Tab-separated table of C-alpha atoms in Angstrom:
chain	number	residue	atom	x	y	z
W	565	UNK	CA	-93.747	-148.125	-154.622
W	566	UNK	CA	-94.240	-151.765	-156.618
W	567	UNK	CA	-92.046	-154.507	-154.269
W	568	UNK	CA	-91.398	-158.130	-155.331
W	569	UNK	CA	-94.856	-160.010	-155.217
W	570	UNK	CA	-95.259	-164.508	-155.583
W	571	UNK	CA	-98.591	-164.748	-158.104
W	572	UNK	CA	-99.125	-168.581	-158.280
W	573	UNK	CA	-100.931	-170.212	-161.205
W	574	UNK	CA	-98.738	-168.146	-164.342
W	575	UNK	CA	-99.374	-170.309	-166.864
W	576	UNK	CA	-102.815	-169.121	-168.559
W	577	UNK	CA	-105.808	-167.089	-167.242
W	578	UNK	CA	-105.903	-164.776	-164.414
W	579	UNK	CA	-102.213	-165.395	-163.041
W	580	UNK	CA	-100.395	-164.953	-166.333
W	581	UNK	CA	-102.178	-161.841	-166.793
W	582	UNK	CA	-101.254	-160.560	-163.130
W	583	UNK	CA	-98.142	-161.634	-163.216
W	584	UNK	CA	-97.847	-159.681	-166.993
W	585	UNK	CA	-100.008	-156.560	-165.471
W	586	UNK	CA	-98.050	-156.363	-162.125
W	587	UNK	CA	-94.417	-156.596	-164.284
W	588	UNK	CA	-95.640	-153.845	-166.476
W	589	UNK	CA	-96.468	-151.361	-163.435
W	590	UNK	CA	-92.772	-151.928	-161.935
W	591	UNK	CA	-93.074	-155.073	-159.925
W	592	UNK	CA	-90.383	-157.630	-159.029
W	593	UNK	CA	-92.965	-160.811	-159.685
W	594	UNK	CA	-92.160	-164.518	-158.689
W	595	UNK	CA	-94.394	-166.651	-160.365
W	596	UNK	CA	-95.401	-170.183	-160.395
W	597	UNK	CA	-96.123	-173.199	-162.854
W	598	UNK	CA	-96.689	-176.658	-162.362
W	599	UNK	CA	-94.998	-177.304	-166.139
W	600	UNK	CA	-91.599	-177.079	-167.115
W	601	UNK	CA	-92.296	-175.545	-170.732
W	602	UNK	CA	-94.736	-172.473	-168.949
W	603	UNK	CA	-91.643	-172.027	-166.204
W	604	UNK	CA	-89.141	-171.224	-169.389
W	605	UNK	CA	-91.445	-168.983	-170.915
W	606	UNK	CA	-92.070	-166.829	-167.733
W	607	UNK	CA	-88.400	-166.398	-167.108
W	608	UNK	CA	-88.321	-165.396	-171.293
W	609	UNK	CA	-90.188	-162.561	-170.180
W	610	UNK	CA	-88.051	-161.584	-167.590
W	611	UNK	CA	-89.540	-163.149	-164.175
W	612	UNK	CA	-88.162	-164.679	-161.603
W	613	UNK	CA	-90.296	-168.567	-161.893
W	614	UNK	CA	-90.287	-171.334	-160.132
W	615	UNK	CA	-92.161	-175.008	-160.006
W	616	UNK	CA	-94.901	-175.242	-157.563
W	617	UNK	CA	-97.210	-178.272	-157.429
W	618	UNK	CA	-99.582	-176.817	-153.957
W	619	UNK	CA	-100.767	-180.713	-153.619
W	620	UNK	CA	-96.925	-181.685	-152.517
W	621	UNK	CA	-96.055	-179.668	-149.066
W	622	UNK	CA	-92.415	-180.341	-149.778
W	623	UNK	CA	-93.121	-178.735	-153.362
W	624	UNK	CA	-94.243	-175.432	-151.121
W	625	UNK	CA	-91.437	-175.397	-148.769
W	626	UNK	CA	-88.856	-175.687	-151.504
W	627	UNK	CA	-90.999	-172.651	-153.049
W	628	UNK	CA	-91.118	-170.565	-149.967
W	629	UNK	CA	-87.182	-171.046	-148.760
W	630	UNK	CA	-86.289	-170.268	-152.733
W	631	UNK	CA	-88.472	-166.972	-152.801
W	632	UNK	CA	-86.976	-165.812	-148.808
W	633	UNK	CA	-83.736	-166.718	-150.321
W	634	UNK	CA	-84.325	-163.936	-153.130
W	635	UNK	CA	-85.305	-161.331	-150.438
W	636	UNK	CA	-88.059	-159.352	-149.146
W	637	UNK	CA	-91.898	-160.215	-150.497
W	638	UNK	CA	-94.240	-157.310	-150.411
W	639	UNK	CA	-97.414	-159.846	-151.058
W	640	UNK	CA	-98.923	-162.728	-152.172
W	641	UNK	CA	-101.559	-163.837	-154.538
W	642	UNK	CA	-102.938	-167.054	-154.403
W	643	UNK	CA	-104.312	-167.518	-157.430
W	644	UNK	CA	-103.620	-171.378	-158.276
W	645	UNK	CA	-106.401	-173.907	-158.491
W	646	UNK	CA	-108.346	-176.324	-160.786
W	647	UNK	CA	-111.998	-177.071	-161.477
W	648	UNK	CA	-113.148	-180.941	-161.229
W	649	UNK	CA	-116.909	-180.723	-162.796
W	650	UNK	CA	-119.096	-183.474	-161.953
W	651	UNK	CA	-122.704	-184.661	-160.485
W	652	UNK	CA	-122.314	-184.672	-156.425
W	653	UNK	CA	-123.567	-187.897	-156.243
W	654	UNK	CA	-120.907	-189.015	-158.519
W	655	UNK	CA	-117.873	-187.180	-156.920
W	656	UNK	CA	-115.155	-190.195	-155.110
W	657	UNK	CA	-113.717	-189.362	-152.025
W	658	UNK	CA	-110.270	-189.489	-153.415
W	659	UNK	CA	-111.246	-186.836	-156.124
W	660	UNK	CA	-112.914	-184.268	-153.644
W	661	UNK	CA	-109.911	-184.730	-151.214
W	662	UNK	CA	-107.321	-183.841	-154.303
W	663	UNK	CA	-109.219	-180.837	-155.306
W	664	UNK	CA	-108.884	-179.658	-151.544
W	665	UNK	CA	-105.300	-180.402	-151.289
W	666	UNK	CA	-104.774	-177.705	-154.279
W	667	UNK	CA	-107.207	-175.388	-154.117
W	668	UNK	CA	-107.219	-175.499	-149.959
W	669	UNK	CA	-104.543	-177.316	-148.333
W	670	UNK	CA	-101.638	-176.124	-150.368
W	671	UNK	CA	-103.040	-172.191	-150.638
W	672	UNK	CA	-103.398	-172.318	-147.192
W	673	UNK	CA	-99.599	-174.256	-146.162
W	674	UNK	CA	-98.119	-171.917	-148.800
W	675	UNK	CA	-99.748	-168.596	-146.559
W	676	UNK	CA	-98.791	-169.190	-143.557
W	677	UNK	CA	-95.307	-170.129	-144.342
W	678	UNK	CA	-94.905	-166.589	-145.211
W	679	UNK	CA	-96.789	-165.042	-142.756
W	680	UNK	CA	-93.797	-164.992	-140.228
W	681	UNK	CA	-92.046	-163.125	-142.876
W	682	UNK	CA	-94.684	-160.620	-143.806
W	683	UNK	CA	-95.071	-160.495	-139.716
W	684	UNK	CA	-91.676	-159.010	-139.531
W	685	UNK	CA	-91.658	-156.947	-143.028
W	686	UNK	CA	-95.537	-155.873	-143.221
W	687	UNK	CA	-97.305	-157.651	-146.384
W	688	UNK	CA	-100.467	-158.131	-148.457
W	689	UNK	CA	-102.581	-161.867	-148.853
W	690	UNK	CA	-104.649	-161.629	-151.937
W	691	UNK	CA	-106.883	-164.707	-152.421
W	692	UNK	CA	-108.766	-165.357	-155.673
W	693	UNK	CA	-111.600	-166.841	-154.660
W	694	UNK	CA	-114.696	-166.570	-157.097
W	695	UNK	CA	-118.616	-166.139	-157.848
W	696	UNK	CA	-118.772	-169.612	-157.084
W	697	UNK	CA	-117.541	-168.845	-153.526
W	698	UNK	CA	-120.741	-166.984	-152.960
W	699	UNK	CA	-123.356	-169.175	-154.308
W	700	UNK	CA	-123.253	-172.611	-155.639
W	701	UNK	CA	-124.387	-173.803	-158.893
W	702	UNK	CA	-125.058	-177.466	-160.673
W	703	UNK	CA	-122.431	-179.566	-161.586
W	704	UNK	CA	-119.778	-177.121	-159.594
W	705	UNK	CA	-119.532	-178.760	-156.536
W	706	UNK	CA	-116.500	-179.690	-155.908
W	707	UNK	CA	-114.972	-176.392	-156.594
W	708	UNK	CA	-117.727	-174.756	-154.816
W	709	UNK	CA	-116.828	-176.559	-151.709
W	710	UNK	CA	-113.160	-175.732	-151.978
W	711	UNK	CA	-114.097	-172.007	-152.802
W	712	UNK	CA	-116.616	-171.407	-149.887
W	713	UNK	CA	-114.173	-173.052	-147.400
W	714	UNK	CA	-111.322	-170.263	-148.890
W	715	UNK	CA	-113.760	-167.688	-148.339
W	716	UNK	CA	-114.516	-168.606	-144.852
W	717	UNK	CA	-111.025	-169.373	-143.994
W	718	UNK	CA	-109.672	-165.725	-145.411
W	719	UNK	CA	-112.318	-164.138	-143.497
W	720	UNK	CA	-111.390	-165.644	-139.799
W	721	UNK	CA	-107.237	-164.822	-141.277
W	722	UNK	CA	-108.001	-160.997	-141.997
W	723	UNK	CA	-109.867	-160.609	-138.748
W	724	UNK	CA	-106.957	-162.359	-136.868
W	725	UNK	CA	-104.101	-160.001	-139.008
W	726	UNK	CA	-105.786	-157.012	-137.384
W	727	UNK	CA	-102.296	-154.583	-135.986
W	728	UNK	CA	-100.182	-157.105	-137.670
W	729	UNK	CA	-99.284	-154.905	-140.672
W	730	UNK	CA	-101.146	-157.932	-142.830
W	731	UNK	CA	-103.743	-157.194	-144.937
W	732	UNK	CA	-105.508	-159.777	-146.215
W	733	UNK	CA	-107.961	-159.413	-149.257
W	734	UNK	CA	-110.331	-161.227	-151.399
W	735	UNK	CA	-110.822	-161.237	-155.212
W	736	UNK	CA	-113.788	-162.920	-156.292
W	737	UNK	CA	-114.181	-163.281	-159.996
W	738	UNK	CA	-117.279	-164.516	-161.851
W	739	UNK	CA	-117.378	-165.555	-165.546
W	740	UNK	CA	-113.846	-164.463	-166.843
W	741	UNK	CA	-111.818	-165.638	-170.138
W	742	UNK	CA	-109.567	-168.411	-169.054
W	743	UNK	CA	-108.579	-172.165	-170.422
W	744	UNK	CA	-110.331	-173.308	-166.935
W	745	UNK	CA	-112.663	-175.459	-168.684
W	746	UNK	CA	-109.971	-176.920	-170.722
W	747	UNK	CA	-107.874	-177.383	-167.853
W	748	UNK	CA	-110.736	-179.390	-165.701
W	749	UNK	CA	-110.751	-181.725	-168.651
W	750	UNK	CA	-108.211	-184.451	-167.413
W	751	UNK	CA	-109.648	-184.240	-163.624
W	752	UNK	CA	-113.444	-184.562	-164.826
W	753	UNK	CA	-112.103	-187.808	-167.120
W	754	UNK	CA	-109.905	-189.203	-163.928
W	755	UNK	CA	-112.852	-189.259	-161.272
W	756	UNK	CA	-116.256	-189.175	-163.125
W	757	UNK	CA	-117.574	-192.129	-164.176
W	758	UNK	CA	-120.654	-190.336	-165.235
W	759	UNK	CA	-121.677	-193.362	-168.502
W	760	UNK	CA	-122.421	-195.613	-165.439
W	761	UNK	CA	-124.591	-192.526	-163.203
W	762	UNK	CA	-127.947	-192.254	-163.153
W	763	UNK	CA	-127.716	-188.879	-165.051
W	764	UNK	CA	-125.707	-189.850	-167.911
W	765	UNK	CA	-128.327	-188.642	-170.401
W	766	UNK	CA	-127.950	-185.116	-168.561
W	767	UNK	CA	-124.267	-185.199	-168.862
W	768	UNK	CA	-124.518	-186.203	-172.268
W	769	UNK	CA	-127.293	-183.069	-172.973
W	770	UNK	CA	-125.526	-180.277	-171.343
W	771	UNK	CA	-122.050	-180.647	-169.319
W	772	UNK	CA	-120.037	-183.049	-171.925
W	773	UNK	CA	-121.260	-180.525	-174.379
W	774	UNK	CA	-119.738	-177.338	-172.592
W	775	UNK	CA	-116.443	-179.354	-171.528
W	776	UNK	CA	-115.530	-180.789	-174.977
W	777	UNK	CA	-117.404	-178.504	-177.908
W	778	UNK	CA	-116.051	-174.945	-177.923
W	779	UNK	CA	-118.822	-172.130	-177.344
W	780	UNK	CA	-119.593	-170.182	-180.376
W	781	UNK	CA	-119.602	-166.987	-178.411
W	782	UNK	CA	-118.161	-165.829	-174.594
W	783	UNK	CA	-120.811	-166.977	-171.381
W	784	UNK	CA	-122.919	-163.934	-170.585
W	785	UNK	CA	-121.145	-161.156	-168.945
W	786	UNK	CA	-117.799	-162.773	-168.833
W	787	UNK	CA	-115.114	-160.413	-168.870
W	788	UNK	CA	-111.035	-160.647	-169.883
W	789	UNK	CA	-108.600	-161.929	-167.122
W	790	UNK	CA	-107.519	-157.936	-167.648
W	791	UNK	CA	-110.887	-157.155	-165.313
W	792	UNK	CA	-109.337	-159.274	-162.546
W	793	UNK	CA	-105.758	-158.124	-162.523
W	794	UNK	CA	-106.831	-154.823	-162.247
W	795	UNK	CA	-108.455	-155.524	-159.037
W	796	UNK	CA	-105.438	-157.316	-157.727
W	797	UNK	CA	-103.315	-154.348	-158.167
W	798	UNK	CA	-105.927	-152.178	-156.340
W	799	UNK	CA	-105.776	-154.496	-153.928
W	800	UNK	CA	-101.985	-154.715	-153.848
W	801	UNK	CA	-101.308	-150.873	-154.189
W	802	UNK	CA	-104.251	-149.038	-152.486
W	803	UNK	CA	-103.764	-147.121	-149.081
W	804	UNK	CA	-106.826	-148.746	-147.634
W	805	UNK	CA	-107.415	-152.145	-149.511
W	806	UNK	CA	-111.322	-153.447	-149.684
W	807	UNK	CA	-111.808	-156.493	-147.570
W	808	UNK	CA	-113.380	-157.801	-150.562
W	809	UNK	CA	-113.562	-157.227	-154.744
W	810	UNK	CA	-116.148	-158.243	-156.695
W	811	UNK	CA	-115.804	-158.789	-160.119
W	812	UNK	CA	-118.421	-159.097	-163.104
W	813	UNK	CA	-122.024	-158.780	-163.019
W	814	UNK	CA	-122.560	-162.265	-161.367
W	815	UNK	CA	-120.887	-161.841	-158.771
W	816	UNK	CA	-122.405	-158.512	-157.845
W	817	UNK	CA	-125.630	-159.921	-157.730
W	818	UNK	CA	-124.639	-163.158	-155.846
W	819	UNK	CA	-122.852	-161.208	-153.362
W	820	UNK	CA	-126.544	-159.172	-152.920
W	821	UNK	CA	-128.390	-161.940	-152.791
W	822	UNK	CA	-126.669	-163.963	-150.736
W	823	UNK	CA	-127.331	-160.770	-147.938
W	824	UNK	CA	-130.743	-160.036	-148.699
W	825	UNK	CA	-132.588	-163.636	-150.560
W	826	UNK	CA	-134.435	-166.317	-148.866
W	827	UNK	CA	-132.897	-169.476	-149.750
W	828	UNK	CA	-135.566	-170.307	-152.356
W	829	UNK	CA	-134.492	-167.210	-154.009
W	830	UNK	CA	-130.940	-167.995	-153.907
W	831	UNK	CA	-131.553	-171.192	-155.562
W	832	UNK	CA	-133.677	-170.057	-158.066
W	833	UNK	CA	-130.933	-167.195	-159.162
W	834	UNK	CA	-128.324	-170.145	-158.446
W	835	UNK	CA	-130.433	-172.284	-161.676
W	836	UNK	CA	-130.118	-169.507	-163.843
W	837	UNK	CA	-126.128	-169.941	-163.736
């Protein structure tokens, strides 16, 4: 039977669709926004929504004693994070440690704040992770890094939930409809000082171009956010939940290669991204 479920990230994208999919099958949802405009219009629609910013821990422990206040949660999907494009090389310290503290830090301090709950009540731990937390590709890095570390650390937390009655699971999307382009905008102009890097002309000839001009058609193979929730209530409702859910062609063949290709390989399927 649906339960009451915390999907992070509601505003756009893959969490406002979850949050939409997982109402419309019966679920109690709590979501999350960081603005106060996307809050209102999630409770318009009849959730229960509160303010999260994951980079503030006192921002997740007001979260977490408002949602035990409510009741039981059935499960959690971490779904919240932001993409800061960029050159390596021209990636600050400060920027690569704020990307963390979202996409990392806060996911993880907002998990195992409930896991004592979920502990006494049984529960589920989706994480989205993504295509890009199975092979890395130019200009990505940052949210590479913060993706491959998720994967690593969900891994070592499902083997470690083993008899707990915690099942912990991983989405991992590749190219999917969503304003996270649009959204990167304001980090990329924060941190990058790409006029002054060595590759400005290559900034100039290909990411600047895919940030700020719109694309004429959808990437290759990229899919609605409905192709993701639909694997997040599988993963949520299923008897026997995959460790893992790959969605969209990419990711599929990333998740091959990265078993069966030589690194040279790998890189060579990573420049066709």
């Amino acid at each position: 039977m649906p339960g009451r479920v915390l999907v992070t990230g509601c505003s756009s994208g893959i969490g406002l669709d979850t949050a939409r999919r997982l109402q419309s099958e019966g679920w109690h949802v709590v979501a999350t926004c960081r603005k106060a405009e996307d809050i209102a219009a999630r409770r318009a629609e009849g959730m229960e929504c509160h303010h999260l910013e994951l980079s503030d821990p006192d921002s997740v422990a007001e979260l977490v004693s408002k949602v035990l206040a409510g009741g039981r949660l059935d499960a959690l999907v971490n779904n919240a994070a932001f993409a800061l494009p960029g050159a390596v090389e021209d990636i600050p310290r400060d920027a690569l440690r704020s990307i963390f503290e979202t996409n990392l830090f806060g996911t993880h301090d907002l998990t195992v704040r409930l896991i004592p709950h979920f502990r006494e009540h049984g529960g589920r731990i989706v994480n989205i992770s993504s295509v890009l937390g199975l092979i890395g590709i130019r200009w990505r890095g940052p949210y590479v890094a913060t993706k491959f570390a998720l994967e690593g650390l969900t891994d070592v937390l499902r083997l470690e939930m083993e008899g707990t009655g915690v099942r912990v699971i991983l989405i991992e999307p590749g190219p999917i409809a969503s304003r996270i382009r649009e959204n990167a905008i304001p980090h990329f102009e924060k941190w990058v000082n790409w006029q002054a890097s060595p590759r400005a002309d290559q900034y100039r000839k290909s990411l600047l171009k895919r940030l700020y001009e719109p694309a004429k058609k959808k990437d290759r193979f990229e899919l609605p956010a409905s192709a993701v929730s639909d694997r997040i209530l599988h993963a949520l409702t299923a008897a026997n939940p995959a460790p893992r859910y790959y969605v969209t062609v990419p990711t599929w063949i990333s998740g091959l290669g990265r078993r069966i290709l030589p690194t040279r390989a790998l890189d060579w399927l990573a420049r066709q991204g």
